[in-house]
XYZ file of C-alpha atoms in Angstrom:
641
model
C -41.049 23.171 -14.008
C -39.700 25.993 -11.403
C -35.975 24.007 -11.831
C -36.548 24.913 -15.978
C -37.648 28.400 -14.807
C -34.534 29.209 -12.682
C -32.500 27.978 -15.495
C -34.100 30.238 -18.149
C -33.687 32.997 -15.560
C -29.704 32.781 -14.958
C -29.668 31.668 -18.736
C -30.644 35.464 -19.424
C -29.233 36.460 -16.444
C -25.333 35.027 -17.560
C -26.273 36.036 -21.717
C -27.222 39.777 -20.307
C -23.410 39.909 -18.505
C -21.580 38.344 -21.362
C -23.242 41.428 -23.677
C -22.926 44.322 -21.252
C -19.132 43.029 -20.631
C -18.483 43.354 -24.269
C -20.634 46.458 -25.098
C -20.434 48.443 -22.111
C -16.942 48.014 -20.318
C -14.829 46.854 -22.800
C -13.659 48.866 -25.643
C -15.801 48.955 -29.007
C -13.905 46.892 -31.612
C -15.307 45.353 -34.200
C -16.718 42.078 -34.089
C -18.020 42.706 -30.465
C -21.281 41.145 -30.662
C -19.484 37.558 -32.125
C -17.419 37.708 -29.212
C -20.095 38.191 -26.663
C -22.049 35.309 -28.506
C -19.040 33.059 -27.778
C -18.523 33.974 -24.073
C -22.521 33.431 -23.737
C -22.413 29.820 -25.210
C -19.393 29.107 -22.672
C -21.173 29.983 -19.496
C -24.635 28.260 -21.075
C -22.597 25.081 -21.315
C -21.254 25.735 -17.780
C -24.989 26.138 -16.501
C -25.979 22.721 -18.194
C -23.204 21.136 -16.896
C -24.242 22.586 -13.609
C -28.001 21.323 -13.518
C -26.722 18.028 -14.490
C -29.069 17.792 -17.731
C -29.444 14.369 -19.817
C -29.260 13.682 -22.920
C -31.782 12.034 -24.688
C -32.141 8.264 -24.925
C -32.013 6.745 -28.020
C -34.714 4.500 -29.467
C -38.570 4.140 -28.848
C -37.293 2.331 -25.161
C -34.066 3.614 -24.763
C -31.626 0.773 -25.431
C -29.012 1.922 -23.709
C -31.311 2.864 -20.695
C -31.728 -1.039 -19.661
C -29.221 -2.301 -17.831
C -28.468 -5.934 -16.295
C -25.904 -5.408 -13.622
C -24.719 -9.497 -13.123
C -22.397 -10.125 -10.383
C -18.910 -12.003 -11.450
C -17.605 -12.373 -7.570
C -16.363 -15.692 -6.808
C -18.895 -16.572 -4.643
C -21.456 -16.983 -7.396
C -19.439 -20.038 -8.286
C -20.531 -22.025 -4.972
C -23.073 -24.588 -5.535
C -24.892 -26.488 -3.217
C -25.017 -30.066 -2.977
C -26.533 -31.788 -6.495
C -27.063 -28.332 -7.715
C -26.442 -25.646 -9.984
C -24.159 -22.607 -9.479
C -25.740 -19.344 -9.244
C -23.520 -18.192 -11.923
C -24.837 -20.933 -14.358
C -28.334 -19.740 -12.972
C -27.452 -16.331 -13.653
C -26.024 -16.679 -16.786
C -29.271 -18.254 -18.382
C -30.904 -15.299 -17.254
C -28.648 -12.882 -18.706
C -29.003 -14.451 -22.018
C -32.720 -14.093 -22.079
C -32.037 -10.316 -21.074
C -29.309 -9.871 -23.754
C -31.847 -11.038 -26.492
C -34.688 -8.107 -25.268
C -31.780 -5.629 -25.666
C -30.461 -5.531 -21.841
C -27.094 -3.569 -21.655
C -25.182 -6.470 -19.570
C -22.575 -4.952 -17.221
C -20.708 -7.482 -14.673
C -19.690 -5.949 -11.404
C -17.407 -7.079 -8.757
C -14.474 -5.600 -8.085
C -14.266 -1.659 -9.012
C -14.546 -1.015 -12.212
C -17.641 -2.910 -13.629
C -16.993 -4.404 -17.284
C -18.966 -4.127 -20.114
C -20.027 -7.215 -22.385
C -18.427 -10.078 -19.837
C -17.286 -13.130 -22.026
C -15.904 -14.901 -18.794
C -17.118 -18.515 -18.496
C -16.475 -18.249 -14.630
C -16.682 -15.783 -12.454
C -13.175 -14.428 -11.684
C -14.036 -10.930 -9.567
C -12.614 -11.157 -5.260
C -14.486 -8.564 -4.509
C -18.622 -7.523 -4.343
C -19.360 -3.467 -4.960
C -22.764 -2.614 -6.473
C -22.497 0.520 -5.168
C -19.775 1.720 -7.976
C -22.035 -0.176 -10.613
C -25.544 1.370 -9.981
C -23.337 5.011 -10.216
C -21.894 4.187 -13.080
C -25.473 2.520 -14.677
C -27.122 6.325 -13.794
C -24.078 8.003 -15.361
C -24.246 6.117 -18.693
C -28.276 7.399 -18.615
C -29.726 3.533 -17.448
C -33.085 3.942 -15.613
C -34.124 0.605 -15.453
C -31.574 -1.853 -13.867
C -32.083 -5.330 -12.699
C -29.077 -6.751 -10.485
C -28.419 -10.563 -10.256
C -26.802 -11.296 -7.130
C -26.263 -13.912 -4.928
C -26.233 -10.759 -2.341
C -23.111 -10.826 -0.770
C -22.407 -7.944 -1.093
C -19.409 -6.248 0.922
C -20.570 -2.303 0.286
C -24.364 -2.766 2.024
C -24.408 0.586 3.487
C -23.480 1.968 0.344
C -25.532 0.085 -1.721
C -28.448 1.807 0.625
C -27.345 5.299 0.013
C -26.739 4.727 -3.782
C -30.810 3.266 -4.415
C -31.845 6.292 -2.352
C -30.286 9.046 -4.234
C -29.315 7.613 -8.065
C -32.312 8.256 -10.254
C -32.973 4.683 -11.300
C -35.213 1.996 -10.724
C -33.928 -1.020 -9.361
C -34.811 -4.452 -9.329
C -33.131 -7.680 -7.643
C -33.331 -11.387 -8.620
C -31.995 -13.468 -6.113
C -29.982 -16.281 -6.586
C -28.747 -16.642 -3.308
C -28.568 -20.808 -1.813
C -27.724 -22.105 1.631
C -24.618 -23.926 0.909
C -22.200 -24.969 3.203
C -18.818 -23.843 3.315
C -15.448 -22.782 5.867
C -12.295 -20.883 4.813
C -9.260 -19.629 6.677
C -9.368 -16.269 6.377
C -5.181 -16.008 7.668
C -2.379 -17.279 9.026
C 0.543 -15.474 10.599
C 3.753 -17.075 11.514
C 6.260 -15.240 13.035
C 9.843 -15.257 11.816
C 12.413 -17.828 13.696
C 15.166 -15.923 15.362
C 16.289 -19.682 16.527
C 15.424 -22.551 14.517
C 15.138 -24.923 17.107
C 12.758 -23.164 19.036
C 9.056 -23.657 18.478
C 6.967 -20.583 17.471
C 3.405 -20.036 17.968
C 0.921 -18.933 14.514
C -2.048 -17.268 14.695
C -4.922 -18.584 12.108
C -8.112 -17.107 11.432
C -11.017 -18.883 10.140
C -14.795 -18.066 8.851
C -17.994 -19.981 7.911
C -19.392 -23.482 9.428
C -22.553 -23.670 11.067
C -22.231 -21.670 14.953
C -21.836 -24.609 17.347
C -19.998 -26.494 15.045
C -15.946 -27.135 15.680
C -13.756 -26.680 12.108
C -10.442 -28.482 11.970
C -7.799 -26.982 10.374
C -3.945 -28.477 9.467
C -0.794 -26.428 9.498
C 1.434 -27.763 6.739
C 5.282 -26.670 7.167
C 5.941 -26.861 2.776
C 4.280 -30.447 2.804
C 4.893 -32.034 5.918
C 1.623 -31.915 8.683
C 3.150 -30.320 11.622
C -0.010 -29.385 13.583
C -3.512 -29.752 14.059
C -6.129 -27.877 16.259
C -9.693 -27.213 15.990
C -11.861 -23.963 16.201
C -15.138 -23.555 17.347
C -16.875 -22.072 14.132
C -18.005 -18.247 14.169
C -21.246 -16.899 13.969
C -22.462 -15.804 10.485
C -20.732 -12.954 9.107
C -17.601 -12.993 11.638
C -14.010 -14.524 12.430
C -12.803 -16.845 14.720
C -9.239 -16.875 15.601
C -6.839 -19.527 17.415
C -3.043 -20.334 18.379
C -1.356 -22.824 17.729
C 2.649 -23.845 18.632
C 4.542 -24.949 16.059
C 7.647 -27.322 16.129
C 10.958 -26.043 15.274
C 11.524 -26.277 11.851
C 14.808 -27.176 10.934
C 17.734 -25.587 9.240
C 17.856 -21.769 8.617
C 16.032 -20.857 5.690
C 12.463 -19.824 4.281
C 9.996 -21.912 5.261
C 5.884 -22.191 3.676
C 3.553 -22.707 6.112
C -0.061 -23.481 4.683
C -3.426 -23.644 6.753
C -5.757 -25.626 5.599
C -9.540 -26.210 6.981
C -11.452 -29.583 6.096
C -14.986 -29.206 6.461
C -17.483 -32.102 4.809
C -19.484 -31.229 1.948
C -17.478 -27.805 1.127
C -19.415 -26.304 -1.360
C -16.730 -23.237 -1.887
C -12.704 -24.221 -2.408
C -11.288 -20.806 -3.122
C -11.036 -19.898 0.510
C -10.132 -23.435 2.098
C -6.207 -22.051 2.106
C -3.570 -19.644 3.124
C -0.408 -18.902 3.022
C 2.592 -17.222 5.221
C 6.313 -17.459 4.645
C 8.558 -17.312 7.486
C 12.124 -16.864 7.756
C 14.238 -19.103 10.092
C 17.228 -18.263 12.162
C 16.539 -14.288 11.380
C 14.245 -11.693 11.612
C 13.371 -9.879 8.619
C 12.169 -6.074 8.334
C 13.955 -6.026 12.101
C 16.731 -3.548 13.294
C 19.860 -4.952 13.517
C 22.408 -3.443 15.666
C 25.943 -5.094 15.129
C 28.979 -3.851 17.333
C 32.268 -4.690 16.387
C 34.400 -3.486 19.382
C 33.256 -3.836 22.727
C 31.384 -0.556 24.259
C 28.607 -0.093 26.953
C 26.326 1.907 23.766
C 24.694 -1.028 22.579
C 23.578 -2.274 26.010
C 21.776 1.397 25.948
C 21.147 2.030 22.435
C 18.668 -1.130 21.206
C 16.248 -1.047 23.980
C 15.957 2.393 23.135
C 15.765 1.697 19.593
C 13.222 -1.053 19.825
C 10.792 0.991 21.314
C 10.616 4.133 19.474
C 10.573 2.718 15.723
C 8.269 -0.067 17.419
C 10.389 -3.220 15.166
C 11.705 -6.411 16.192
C 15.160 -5.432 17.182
C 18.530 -8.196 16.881
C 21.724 -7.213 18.765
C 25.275 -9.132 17.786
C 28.673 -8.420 19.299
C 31.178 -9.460 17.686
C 33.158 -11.989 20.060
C 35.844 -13.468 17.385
C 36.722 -13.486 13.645
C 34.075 -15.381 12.616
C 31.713 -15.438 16.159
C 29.429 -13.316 17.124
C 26.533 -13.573 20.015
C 23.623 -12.217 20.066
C 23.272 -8.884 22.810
C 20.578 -8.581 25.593
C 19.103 -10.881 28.443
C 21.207 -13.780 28.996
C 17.695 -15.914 28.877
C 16.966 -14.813 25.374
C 20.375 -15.244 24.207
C 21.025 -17.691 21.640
C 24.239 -20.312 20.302
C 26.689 -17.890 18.941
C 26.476 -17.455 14.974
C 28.865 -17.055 12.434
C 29.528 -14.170 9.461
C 27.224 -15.610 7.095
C 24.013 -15.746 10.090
C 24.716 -12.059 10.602
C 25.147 -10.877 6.864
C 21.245 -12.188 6.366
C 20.432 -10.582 9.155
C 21.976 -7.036 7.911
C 20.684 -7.472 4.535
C 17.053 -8.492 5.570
C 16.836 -5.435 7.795
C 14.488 -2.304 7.883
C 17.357 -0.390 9.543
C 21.026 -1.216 10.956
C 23.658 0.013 13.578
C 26.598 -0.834 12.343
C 28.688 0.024 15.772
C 32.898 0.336 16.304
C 33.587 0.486 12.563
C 37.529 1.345 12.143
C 41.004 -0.297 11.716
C 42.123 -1.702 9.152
C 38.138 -2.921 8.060
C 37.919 -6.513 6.345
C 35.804 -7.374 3.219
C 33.530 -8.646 5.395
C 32.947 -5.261 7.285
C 33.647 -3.286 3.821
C 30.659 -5.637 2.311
C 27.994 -4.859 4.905
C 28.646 -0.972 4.347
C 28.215 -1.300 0.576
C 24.933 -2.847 1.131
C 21.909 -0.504 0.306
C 19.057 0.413 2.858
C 18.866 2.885 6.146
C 22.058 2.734 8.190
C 23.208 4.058 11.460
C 27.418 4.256 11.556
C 28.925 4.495 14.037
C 32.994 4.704 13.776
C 35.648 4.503 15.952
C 38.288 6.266 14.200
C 39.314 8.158 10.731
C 39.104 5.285 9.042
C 36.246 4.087 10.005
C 34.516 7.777 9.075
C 36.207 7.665 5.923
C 34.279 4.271 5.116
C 31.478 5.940 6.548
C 31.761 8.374 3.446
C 32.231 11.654 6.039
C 36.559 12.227 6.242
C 37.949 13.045 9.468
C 40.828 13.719 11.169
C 41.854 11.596 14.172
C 39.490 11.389 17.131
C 39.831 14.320 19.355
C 40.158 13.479 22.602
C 38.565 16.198 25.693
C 35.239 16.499 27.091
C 33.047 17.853 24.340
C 29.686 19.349 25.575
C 26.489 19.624 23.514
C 25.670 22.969 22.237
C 22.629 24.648 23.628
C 21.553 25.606 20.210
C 19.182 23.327 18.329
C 20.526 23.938 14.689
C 17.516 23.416 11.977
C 17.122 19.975 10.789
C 14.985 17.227 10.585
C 14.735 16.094 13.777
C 14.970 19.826 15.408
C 11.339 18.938 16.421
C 12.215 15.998 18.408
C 15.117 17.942 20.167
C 12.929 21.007 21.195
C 12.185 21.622 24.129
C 15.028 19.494 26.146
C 17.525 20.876 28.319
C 20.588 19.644 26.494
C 22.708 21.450 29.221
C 24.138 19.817 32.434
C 24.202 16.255 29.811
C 27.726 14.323 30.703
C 30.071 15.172 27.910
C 30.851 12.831 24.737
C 34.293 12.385 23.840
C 36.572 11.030 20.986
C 34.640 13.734 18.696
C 35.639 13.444 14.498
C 35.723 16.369 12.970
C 34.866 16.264 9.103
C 37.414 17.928 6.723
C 34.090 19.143 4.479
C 30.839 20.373 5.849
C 27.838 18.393 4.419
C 24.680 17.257 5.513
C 22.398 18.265 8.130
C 24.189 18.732 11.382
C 21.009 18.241 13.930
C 23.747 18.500 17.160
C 26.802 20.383 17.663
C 29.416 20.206 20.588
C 31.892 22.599 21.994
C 35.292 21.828 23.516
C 34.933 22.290 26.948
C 31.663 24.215 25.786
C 33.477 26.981 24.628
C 35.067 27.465 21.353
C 34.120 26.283 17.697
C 31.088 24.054 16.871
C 31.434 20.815 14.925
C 28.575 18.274 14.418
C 28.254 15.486 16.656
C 25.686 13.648 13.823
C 25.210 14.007 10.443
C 22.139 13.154 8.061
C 22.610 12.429 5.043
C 20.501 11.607 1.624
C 22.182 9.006 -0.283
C 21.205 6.987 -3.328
C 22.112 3.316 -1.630
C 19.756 5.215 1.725
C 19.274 7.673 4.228
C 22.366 7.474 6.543
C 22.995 8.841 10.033
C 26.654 9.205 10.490
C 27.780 9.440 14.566
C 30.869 11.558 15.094
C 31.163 11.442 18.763
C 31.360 9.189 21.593
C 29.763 8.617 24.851
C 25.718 9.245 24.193
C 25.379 5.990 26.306
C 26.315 8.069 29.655
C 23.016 10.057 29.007
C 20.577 6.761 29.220
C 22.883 5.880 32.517
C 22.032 9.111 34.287
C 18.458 10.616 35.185
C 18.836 14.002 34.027
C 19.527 12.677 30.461
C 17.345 9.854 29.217
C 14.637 11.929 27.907
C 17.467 13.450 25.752
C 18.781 10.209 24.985
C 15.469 8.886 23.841
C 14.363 12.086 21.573
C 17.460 11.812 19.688
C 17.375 8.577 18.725
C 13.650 8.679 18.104
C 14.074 11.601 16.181
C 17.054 10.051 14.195
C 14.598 6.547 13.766
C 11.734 8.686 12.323
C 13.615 10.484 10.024
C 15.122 7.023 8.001
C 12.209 5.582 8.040
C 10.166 7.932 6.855
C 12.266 7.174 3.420
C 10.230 4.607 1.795
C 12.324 4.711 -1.432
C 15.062 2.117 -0.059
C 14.872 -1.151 -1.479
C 15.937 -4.236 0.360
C 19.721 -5.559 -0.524
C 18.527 -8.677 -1.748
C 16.223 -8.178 -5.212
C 12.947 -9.809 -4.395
C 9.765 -9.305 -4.165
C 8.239 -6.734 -1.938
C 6.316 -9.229 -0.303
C 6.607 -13.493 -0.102
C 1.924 -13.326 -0.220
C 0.903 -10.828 -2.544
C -2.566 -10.275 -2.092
C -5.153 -11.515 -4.897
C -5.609 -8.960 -7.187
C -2.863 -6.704 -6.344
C -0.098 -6.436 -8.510
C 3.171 -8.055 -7.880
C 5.831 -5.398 -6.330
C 9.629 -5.792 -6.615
C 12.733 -4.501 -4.775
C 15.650 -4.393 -7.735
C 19.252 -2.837 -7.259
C 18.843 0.876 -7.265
C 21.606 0.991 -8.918
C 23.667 -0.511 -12.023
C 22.557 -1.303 -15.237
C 19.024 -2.553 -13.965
C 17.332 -6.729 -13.767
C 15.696 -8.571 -15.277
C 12.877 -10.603 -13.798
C 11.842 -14.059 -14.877
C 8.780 -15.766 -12.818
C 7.671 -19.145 -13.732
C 4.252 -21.138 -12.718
C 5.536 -25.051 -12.645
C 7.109 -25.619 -16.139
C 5.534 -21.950 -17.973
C 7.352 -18.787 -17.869
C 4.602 -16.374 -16.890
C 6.811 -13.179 -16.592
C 9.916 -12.271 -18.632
C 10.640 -8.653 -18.495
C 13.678 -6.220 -18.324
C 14.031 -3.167 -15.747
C 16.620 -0.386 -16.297
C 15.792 1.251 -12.432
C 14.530 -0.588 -9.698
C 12.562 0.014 -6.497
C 8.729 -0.743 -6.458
C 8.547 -2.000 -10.478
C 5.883 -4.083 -10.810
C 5.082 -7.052 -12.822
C 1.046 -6.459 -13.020
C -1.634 -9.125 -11.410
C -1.015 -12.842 -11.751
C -3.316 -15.702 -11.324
C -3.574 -17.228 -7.465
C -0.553 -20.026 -7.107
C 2.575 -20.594 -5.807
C 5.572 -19.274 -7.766
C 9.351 -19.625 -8.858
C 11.603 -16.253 -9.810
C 14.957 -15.578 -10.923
C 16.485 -12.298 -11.131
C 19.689 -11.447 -13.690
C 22.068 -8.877 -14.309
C 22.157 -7.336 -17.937
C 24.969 -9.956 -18.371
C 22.731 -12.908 -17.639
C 24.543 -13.875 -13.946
C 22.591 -14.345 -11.552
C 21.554 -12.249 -8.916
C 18.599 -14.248 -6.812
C 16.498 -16.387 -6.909
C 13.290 -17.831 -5.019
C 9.541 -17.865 -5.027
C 6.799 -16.301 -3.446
C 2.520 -17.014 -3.465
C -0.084 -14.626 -5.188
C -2.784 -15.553 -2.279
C -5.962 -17.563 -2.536
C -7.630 -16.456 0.177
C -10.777 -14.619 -0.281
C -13.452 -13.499 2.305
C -16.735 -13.419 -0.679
C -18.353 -16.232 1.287
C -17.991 -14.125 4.871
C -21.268 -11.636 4.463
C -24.072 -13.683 4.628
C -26.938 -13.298 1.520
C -28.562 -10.193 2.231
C -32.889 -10.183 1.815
C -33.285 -8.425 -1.496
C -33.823 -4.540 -1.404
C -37.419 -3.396 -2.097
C -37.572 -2.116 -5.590
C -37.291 1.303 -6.097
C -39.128 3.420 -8.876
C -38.347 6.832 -10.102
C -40.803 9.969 -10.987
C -41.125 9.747 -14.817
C -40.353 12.921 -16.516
C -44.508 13.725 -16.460
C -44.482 13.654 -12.675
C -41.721 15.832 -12.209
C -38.493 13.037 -12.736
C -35.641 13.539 -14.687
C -35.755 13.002 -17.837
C -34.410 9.624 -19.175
C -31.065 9.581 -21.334
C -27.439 10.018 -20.420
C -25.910 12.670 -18.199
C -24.101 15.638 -20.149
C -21.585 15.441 -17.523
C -20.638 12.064 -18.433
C -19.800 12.842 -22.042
C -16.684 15.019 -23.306
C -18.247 17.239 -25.558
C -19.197 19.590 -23.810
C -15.710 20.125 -22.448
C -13.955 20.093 -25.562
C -16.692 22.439 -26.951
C -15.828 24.952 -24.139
C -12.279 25.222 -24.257
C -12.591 25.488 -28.018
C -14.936 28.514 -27.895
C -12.940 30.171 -24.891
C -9.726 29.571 -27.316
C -11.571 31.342 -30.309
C -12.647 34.139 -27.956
C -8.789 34.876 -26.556
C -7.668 34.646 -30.381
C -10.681 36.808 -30.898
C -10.350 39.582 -28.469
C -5.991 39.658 -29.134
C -6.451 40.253 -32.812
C -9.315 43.111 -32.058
C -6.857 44.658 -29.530
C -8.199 43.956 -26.232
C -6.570 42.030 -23.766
């Protein structure tokens, strides 16, 4: 009653200021009063909308206040031994419900759905807690849930009975069945591929004390086996195992796979990593084509401030390269091809020494997209580079003790770039362009011209090195700090581009999580792709793509899969296949003990009133900005503004 009373009181309160607006401040026109009607009804509506009034329920019971919120998560498809689901259970249950007028909502994953028709449930995921809000929005005040009670939102489940006006009731249909998954697997990418690797698995379920076996399949050959003490209810367990070398360069499937007698649950009994052999991918590559002492300095440095795998090759021949650091983690020397994957499967790349007369080869790796570092050696080299220069000028070029503004000003500021040795062999550009984060000095007098340039391109950001020398920094004291801030400022700025795509058109990722939909990486540029997936012998995706970068082909169905990408022309452009993941933690959270009912005031003992929230209907939006249109149009043709 006093909430009604305050209402009534700013009610006259808000229709007393609409009238003395119009009467008393504004100018008298005719047609005043109709004017200060409609600004009165606007800020009524406003007020409603503000208390958070219902609308009434329809019917003698309020049909539409009933509501059966059955859970669709996968889990309710476990059965145990000789018995029924507790989504068949469930199901009967509903039907009974349905035929006494029960609004049936299935909940799961967020959103609920209305009117399920699924003959299994399909949902990964267990939120009441968006349901019951939802139920109280669409003016339910009786809801009964039917849950096995695994549900992954607890805490918020809590919160939601205490504050929603609704009663709430729980039928259980929660069994004791018995059941293990694998809740990961991680296998590292081969930089050799004949030398073992160790994968990390992560398992769940299985009675505490007992010991869970799980196989590693490499595609469908057993390559190891190890067993795992089983976690306690509710939590992980994780183990390493080593894995044999796999075999030729490539893309291999690795597949965990627990075996536990009298599994009552298969969805989770499998997962899934891809790893790639003889390269690293999402690593920084740094290739050097001459020799120089900057790549001995450069990819430690490098390594640890973008915090990536990091691959070093030096070009020792033609068609022979050898992989840079400690001579105990060196590998065989590779050829061309080994070092093109490696480029094109990269997050970021130094491409060091590029000049001469360049080969396709070289030209081919510099027309790939993605985040590059250049670094050439000559006018030629700059010119591929995209930044013309003269030739190198020789002299002792010393860094200017003004920090221009750029992007990575913040990383340079406060460091002493004075007293640093000097860089030499500086190219000048013909044009200025870019941002120009360094400048040197001849002798540190005389004009400025950039020693770096950053650059936005549409293949990538680019950093573009026009001097010579920043590895006698790292070798002194005074000047590693300054060595490290640039290049960490230089590494935070490309990758804090996420609109690169890789080189190769592929999927974003070789898993794609259940339920998520499935993310590609097409040529930013040309005429656009087109995508073909298949599942066995069925095409389950056919679709065209003028642009690429992070198109997506929606949510598909847990398996493995086959794709094909193709030009506009129909050649091809790659092809492969990647998972959509089975693995699903539903069984993890053990059944929770049914919540107490809860009961709500009735309307007589000071409740809310039952029906449907005004918020929750558009009405009373529409009505508002149609009466605050009518009152501009209003006051304009009277003469006020």
């Amino acid at each position: 009653m006093i909430r009604w009373l305050f209402f009534l009181a700013l009610a006259a309160a808000l229709t007393g200021y609409a009238f003395w607006i119009y009467l008393r401040v504004d100018l008298p026109v005719p047609g005043r009063r109709r004017l200060a009607i409609l600004r009165a009804l606007v800020l009524l509506i406003v007020l409603l909308l503000l208390f958070d009034v219902r609308l009434p329920a329809l019917g003698p019971a309020g049909a539409s206040a009933r509501w059966v919120l059955l859970d669709a998560s996968l889990s309710m498809d476990a059965a145990p031994s000789g018995g029924a689901s507790a989504w068949s259970r469930a199901s009967a249950r509903v039907d009974e419900l349905r035929s006494s007028g029960w609004n049936v909502v299935t909940f799961g994953s967020d959103p609920p759905r209305s009117d399920p028709s699924d003959s299994v449930p399909t949902e990964p995921g267990t939120l009441l807690a968006p349901a019951l809000q939802r139920a109280a929005e669409g003016g339910a005040r009786r809801v009964i849930v039917l849950s096995d009670l695994r549900f992954q939102d607890a805490v918020a489940v809590r919160s939601a009975l205490e504050a929603l006006p609704v009663d709430v009731e729980f039928e259980a249909f929660a069994d004791t069945v018995v059941n293990a998954g694998v809740s990961r697997i991680e296998v590292p990418d081969f930089a050799q591929d004949d030398e073992p690797v160790t994968a990390t698995i992560e398992v769940h379920g299985g009675a505490p004390g007992d010991t869970l076996a799980v196989d590693v399949l490499a595609e469908a050959e057993l390559v190891a086996t190890l067993r795992v003490p089983a976690p306690a209810g509710g939590l992980r367990a994780t183990a390493s195992v080593e894995l044999p070398p796999p075999g030729p360069p490539g893309r291999v499937r690795y597949t965990a796979r627990v075996r536990l007698e009298g599994d009552a649950f298969a969805e989770d009994d499998r997962a899934v990593d891809y790893a790639a052999v003889g390269r690293t991918e999402g690593a920084l590559v740094l290739l050097s084509l001459v020799p120089d002492w900057e790549p001995r300095y450069l990819l430690p440095v490098l390594r640890d401030v973008s915090g990536f795998p990091t691959v070093g090759y030096l070009r020792a021949g033609p068609n022979r390269f050898v992989q840079a650091g400690r001579a105990a983690d060196r590998g065989d020397p590779v050829d061309s091809a080994r070092v093109r994957q490696a480029v094109s499967d990269a997050a970021l790349v130094v491409l060091h020494g590029v000049g001469g007369e360049p080969d396709e080869w070289t030209s081919a790796l510099l027309a790939l997209p993605g985040r590059k570092i250049l670094m050439p050696g000559d006018a030629s080299g700059a010119a591929l580079a995209g930044v013309p220069t003269g030739a190198p000028r020789a002299g002792e070029w010393y860094v200017s003790a003004d920090v221009p503004s750029s992007p990575i000003a913040g990383s340079l500021s406060g460091t002493s770039l004075q007293g640093l040795p000097p860089l030499s062999d500086v190219l000048v550009p013909d044009e200025p362009a870019g941002a120009a984060p360094m400048l040197v000095q001849l002798r540190g007098a005389g004009a400025a011209t950039p020693a770096l340039r950053l650059e936005e391109r549409p293949s990538g950001r680019v950093a573009v090195v026009l001097a010579s020398g920043f590895w006698r920094w790292a070798a002194r004291e005074g000047g590693r700090e300054a060595y490290r801030r640039l290049w960490s400022g230089v590494v935070g700025w490309m990758l804090a581009d996420r609109s690169v795509v890789a080189a190769e058109p592929r999927p974003a990722r070789w898993v794609v999580e259940r339920g998520e939909p499935v993310v590609w990486n097409l040529p930013t540029t040309g005429e656009g792709a087109r995508v073909l997936v298949r599942s066995g012998d069925s095409t389950v995706v056919d679709s065209a793509f003028a642009t690429g970068g992070g198109v997506t082909t929606g949510i598909l169905p847990p398996g493995p899969y086959t794709y094909r990408v193709e030009s506009p022309g129909g050649d091809s452009l790659a092809a492969g296949r990647f998972d959509v993941s089975r693995v699903t933690e539903e069984m993890l959270p053990e059944p929770a003990e049914p919540p107490r009912p809860t009961r709500v005031a009735s309307e007589e003992e000071g409740g809310d009133a039952p029906g449907r929230p005004l918020r929750t209907s558009p009405w009373p939006y529409l009505l508002v900005i149609g009466l605050l249109c009518g009152e501009w149009v209003g006051r304009r043709r009277s003469g006020l503004r």
